[in-house]
GROMACS .gro file of C-alpha atoms in nm:
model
  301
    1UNK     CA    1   0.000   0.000   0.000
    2UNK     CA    2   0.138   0.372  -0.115
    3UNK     CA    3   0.122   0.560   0.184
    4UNK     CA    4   0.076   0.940   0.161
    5UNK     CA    5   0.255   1.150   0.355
    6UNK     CA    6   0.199   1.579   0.400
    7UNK     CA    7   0.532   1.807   0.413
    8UNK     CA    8   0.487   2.058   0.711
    9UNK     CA    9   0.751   2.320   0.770
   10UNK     CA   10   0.997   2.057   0.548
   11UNK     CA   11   0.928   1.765   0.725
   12UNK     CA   12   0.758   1.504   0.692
   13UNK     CA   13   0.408   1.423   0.923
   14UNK     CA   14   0.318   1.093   0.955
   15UNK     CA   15  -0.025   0.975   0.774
   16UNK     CA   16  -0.322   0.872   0.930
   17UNK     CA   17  -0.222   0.516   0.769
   18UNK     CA   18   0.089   0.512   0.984
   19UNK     CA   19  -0.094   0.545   1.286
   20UNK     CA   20  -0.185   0.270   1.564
   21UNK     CA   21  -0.502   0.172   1.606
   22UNK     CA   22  -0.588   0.332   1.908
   23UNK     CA   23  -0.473   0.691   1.711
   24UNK     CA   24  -0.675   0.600   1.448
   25UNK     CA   25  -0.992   0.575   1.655
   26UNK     CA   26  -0.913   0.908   1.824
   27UNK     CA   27  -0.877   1.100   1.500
   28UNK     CA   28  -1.227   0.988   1.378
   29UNK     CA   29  -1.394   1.060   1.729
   30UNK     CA   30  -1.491   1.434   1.643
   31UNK     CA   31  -1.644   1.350   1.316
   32UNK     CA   32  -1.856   1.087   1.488
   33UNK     CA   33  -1.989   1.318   1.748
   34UNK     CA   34  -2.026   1.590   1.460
   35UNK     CA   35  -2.240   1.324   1.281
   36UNK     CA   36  -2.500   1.252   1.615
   37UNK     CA   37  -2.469   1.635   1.684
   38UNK     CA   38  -2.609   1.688   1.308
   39UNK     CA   39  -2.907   1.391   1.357
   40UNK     CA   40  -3.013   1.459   1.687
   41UNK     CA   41  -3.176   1.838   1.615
   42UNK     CA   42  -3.419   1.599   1.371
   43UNK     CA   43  -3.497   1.343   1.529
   44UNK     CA   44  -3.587   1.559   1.838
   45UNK     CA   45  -3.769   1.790   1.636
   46UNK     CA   46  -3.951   1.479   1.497
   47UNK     CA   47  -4.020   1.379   1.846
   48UNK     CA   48  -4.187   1.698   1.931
   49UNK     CA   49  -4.396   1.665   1.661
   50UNK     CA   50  -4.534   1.341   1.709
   51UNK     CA   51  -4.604   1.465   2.085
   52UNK     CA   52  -4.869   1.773   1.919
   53UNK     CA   53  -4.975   1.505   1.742
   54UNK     CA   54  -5.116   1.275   2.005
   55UNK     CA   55  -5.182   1.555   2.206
   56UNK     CA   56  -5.451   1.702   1.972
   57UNK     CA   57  -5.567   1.331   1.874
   58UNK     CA   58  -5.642   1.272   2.238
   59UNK     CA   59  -5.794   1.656   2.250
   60UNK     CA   60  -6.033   1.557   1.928
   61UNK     CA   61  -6.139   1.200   2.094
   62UNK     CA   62  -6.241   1.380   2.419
   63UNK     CA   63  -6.425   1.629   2.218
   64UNK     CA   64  -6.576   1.311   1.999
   65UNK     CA   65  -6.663   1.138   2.322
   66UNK     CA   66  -6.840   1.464   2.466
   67UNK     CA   67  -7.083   1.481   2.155
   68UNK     CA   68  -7.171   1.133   2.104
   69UNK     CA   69  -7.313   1.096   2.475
   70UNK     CA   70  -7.579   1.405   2.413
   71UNK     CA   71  -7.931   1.350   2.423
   72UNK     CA   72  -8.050   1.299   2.010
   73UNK     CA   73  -8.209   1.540   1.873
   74UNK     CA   74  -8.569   1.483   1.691
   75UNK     CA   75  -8.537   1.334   1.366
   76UNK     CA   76  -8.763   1.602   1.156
   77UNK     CA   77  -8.498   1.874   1.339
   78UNK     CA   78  -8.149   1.722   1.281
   79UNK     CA   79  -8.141   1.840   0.913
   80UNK     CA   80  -8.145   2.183   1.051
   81UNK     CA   81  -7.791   2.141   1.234
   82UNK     CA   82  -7.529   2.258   0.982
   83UNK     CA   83  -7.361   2.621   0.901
   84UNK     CA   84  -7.631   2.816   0.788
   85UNK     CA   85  -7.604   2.964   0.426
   86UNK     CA   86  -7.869   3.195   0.428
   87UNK     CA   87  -8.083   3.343   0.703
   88UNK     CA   88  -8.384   3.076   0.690
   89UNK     CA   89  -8.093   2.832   0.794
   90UNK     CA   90  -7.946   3.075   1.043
   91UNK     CA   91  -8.318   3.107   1.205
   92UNK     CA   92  -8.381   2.698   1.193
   93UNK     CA   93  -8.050   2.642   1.367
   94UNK     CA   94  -8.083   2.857   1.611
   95UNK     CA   95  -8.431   2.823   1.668
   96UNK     CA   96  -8.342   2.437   1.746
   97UNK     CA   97  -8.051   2.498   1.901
   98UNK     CA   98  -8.228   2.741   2.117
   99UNK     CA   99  -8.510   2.465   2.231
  100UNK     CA  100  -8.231   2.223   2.273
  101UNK     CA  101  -8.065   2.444   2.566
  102UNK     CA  102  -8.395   2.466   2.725
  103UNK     CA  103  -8.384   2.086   2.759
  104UNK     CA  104  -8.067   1.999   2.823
  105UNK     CA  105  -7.870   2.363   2.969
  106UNK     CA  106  -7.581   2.189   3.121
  107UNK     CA  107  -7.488   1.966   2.812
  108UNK     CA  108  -7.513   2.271   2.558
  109UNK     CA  109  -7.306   2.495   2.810
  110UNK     CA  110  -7.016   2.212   2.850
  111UNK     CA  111  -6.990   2.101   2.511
  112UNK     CA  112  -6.939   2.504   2.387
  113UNK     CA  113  -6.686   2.542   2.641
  114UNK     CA  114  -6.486   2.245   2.560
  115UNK     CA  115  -6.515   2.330   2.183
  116UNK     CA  116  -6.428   2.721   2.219
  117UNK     CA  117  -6.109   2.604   2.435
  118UNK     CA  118  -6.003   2.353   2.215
  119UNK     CA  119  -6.025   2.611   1.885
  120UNK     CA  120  -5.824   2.855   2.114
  121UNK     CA  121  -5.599   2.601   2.193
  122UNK     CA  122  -5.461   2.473   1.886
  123UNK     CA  123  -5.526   2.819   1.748
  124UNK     CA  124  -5.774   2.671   1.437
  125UNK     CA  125  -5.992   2.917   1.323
  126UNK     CA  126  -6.355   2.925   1.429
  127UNK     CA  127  -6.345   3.110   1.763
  128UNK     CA  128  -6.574   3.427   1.593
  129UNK     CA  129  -6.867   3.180   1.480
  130UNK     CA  130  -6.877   3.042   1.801
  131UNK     CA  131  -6.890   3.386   1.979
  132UNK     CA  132  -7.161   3.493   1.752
  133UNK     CA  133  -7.335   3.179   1.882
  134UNK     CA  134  -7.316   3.224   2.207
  135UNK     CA  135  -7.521   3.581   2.199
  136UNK     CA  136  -7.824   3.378   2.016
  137UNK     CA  137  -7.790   3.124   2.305
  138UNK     CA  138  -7.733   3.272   2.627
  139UNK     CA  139  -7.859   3.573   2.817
  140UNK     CA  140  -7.605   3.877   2.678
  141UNK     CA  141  -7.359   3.895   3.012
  142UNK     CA  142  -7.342   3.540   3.097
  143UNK     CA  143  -7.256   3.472   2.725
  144UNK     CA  144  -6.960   3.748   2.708
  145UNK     CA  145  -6.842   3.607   3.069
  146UNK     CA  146  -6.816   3.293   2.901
  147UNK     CA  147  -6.660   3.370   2.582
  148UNK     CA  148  -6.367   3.600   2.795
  149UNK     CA  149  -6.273   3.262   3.003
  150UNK     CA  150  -6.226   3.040   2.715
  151UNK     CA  151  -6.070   3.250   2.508
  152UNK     CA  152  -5.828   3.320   2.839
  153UNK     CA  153  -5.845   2.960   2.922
  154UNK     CA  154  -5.745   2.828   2.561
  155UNK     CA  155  -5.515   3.097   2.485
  156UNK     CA  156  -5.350   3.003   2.834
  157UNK     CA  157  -5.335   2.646   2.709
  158UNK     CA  158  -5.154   2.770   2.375
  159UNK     CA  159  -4.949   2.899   2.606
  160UNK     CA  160  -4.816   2.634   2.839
  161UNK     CA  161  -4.809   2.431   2.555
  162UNK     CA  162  -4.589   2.671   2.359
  163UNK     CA  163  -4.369   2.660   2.687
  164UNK     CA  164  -4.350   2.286   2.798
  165UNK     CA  165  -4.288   2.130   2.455
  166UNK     CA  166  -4.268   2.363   2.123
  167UNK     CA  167  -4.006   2.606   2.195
  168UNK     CA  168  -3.674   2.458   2.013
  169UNK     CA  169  -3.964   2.369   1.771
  170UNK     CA  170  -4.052   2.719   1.730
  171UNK     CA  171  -3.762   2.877   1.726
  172UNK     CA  172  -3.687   2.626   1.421
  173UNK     CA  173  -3.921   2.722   1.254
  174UNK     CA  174  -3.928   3.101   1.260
  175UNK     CA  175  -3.560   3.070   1.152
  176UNK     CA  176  -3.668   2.905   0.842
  177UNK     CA  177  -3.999   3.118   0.775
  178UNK     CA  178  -3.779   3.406   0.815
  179UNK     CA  179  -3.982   3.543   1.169
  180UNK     CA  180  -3.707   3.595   1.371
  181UNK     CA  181  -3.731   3.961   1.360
  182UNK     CA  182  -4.092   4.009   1.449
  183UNK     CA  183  -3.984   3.805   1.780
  184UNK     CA  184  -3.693   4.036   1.848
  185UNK     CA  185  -3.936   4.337   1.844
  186UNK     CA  186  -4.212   4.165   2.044
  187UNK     CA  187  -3.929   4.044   2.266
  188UNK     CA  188  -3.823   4.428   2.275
  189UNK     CA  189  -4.167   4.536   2.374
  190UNK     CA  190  -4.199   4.289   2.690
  191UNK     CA  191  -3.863   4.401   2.818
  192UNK     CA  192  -3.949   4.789   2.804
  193UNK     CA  193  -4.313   4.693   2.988
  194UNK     CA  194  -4.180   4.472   3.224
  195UNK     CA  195  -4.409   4.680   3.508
  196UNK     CA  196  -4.685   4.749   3.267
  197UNK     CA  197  -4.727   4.374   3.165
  198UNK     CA  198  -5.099   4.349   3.223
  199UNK     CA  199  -5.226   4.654   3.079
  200UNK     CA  200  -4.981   4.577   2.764
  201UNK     CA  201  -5.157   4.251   2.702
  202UNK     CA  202  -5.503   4.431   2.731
  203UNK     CA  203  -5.349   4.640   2.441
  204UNK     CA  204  -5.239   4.343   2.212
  205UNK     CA  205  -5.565   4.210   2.240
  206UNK     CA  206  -5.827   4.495   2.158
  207UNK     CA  207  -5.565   4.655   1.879
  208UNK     CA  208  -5.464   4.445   1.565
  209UNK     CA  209  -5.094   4.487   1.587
  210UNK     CA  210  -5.030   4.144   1.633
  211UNK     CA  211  -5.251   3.846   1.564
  212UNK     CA  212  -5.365   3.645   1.831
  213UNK     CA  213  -5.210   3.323   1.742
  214UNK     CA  214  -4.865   3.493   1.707
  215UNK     CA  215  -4.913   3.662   2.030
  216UNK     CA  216  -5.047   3.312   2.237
  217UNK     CA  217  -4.750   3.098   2.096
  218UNK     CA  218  -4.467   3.313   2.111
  219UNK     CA  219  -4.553   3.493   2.466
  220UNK     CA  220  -4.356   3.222   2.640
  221UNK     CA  221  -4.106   3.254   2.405
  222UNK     CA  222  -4.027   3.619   2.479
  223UNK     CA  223  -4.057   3.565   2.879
  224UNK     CA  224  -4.402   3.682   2.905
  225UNK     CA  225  -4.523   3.559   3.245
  226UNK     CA  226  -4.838   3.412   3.240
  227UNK     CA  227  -5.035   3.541   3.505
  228UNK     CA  228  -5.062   3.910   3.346
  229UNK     CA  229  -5.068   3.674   3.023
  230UNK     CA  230  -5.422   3.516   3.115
  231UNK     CA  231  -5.568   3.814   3.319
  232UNK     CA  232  -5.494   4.103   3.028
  233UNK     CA  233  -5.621   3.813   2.778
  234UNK     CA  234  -5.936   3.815   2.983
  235UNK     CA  235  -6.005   4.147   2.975
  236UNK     CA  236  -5.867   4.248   2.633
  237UNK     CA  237  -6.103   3.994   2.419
  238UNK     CA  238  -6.374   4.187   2.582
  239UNK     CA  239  -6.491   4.480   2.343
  240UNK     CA  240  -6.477   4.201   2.029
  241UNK     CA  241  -6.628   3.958   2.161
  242UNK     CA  242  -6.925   4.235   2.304
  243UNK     CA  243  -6.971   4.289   1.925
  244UNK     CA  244  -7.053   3.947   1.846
  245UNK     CA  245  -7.239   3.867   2.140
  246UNK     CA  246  -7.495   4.124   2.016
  247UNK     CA  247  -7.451   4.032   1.699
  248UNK     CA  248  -7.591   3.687   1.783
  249UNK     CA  249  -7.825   3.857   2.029
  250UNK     CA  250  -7.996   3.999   1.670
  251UNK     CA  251  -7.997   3.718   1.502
  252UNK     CA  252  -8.153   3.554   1.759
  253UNK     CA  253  -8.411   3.792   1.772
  254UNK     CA  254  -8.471   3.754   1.351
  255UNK     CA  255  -8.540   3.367   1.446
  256UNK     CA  256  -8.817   3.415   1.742
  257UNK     CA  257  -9.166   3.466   1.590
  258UNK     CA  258  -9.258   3.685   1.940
  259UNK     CA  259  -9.035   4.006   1.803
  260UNK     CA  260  -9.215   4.162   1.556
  261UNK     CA  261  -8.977   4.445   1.492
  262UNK     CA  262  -8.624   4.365   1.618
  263UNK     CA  263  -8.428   4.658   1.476
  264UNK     CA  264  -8.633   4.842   1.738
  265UNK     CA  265  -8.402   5.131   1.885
  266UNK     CA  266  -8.393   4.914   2.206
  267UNK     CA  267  -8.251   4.626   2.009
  268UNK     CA  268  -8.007   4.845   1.781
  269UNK     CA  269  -7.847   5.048   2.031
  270UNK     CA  270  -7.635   4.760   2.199
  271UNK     CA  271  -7.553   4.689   1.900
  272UNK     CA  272  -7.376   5.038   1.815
  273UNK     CA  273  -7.252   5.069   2.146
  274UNK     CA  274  -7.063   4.721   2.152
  275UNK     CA  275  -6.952   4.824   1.793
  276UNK     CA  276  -6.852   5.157   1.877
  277UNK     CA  277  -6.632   4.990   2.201
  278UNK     CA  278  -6.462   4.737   1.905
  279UNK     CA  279  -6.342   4.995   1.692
  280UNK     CA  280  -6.259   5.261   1.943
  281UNK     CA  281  -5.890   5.122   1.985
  282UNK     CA  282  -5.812   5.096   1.667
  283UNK     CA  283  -5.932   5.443   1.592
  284UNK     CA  284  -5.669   5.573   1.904
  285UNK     CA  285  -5.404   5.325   1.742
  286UNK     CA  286  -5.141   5.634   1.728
  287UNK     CA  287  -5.215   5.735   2.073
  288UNK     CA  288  -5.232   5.362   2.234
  289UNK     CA  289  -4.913   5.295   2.031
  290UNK     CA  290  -4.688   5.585   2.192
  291UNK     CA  291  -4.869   5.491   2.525
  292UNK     CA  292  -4.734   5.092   2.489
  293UNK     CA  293  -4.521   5.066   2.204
  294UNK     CA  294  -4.254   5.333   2.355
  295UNK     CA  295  -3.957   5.517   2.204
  296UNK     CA  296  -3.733   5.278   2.009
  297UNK     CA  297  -3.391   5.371   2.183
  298UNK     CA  298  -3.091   5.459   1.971
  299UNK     CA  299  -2.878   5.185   1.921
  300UNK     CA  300  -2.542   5.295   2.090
  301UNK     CA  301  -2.256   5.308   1.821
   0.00000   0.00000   0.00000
């Protein structure tokens, strides 16, 4: 066998041919570890994904379970359960719906919690439908009080989840999606309202600088604690989800034969005031935005 050798400074080192066995091994030691290094970012990202996995499979089966113990409905009544695509079907599901909750209160109000927190949860769209629902099922206060706690609760949830299991995960993949900057700034914005942190989440949430999702997943991510997390989430979902309690509240009121005239002034004027309270911060964006957003500091040279 020709063995190789390199010329350094004019003499000649010896080859990795030349070497014992016990050199040999030692030489390819860092290329090994370099090798399990490289596969084991994978294979636990992999792992982490296979863990959301069978966490929202168990989530759905709960869910599944919850619905197929409910009392049936009335055969002539159950073609009237779908999304309505016109305002006859709006008025039929609600109407049955409605008469539903009379029988069986307790069921209806379980089974809209657990699906509102497990849309808020996994962050799947759906949450607005379901608030609009709520108005056209439940007396007006007890339906926003509900809709503010699971939003809180399943944003909460996003939250821990986020924390406990999805962070290298996350990080991952806003490097890839090219994301890492909006963190940076949101990251930015907890530090400078480190003694305003409650009051700053009540901003995030009535003001579309952020969207919700973004702001649930990556609050753990930035340090956000999550007491003033879940308490400014309460409070902040409020004016919205006002607007489409009365929203549902109307349509409600289009479905029962009793009101003759439901855009009475009586009817319409919750309306405009929840409406009115939804826009409102995003009409004093500027001003809410120098309030919370603060000075950017100049970066020292």
């Amino acid at each position: 066998m020709v063995q190789t050798r390199a010329s350094v400074g004019g003499k000649d080192a010896p080859s990795v041919d030349s070497l014992g066995p016990s050199s040999q091994r030692a030489a390819s030691t860092p290329g090994r570890k370099r090798a399990k290094s490289e596969g084991a970012a994978p294979l636990a990202l992999s792992h982490l994904g296979l863990l959301l996995v069978v966490i929202f499979g168990g989530s759905v089966a709960i869910l599944g379970y919850v619905y197929t113990t409910f009392p049936p409905l009335p055969r002539d009544e159950v073609q009237h359960i779908k999304l309505p695509s016109s305002l006859e079907d709006a008025q039929n599901l609600f109407r049955v719906l409605s008469l539903y909750r009379e029988q069986h209160f307790y069921q209806v109000v379980g089974a809209y919690f657990m699906t509102f927190v497990f849309l808020q949860t996994f962050a799947i769209p759906g949450s607005i439908f379901l608030s609009v629902l709520s108005g056209a099922l439940f007396h007006p206060a007890f339906a926003l009080f509900l809709v503010c706690l699971c939003s809180a609760l399943g944003a909460s949830l996003c939250y821990l989840l986020s924390m406990l299991f999805f962070q290298s995960l996350l990080l991952a993949a806003m490097r890839k999606l090219k994301l890492s900057e909006r963190r940076d700034s949101f990251q930015e914005q907890v530090e400078e309202q480190k003694g305003n942190l409650l009051f700053y989440i009540v901003f995030l949430r009535v003001t579309p600088f952020l969207p919700n999702w973004f702001i649930n997943v990556f609050s753990p991510v930035v340090a956000m604690p999550l007491t003033p997390f879940f308490f400014g989430t309460l409070v902040g979902v409020a004016p919205p989800s006002m607007l489409a309690v009365q929203v549902g509240k109307q349509i409600e009121m289009l479905s029962s034969m009793q009101e003759a005239n439901p855009w009475q002034p009586k009817n319409v004027a919750p309306l405009l005031i929840a409406a009115t309270l939804s826009v409102l911060p995003i009409l004093l964006r500027g001003r809410l935005n120098s309030i919370f957003g603060g000075e950017k500091k100049p970066k020292k040279q």
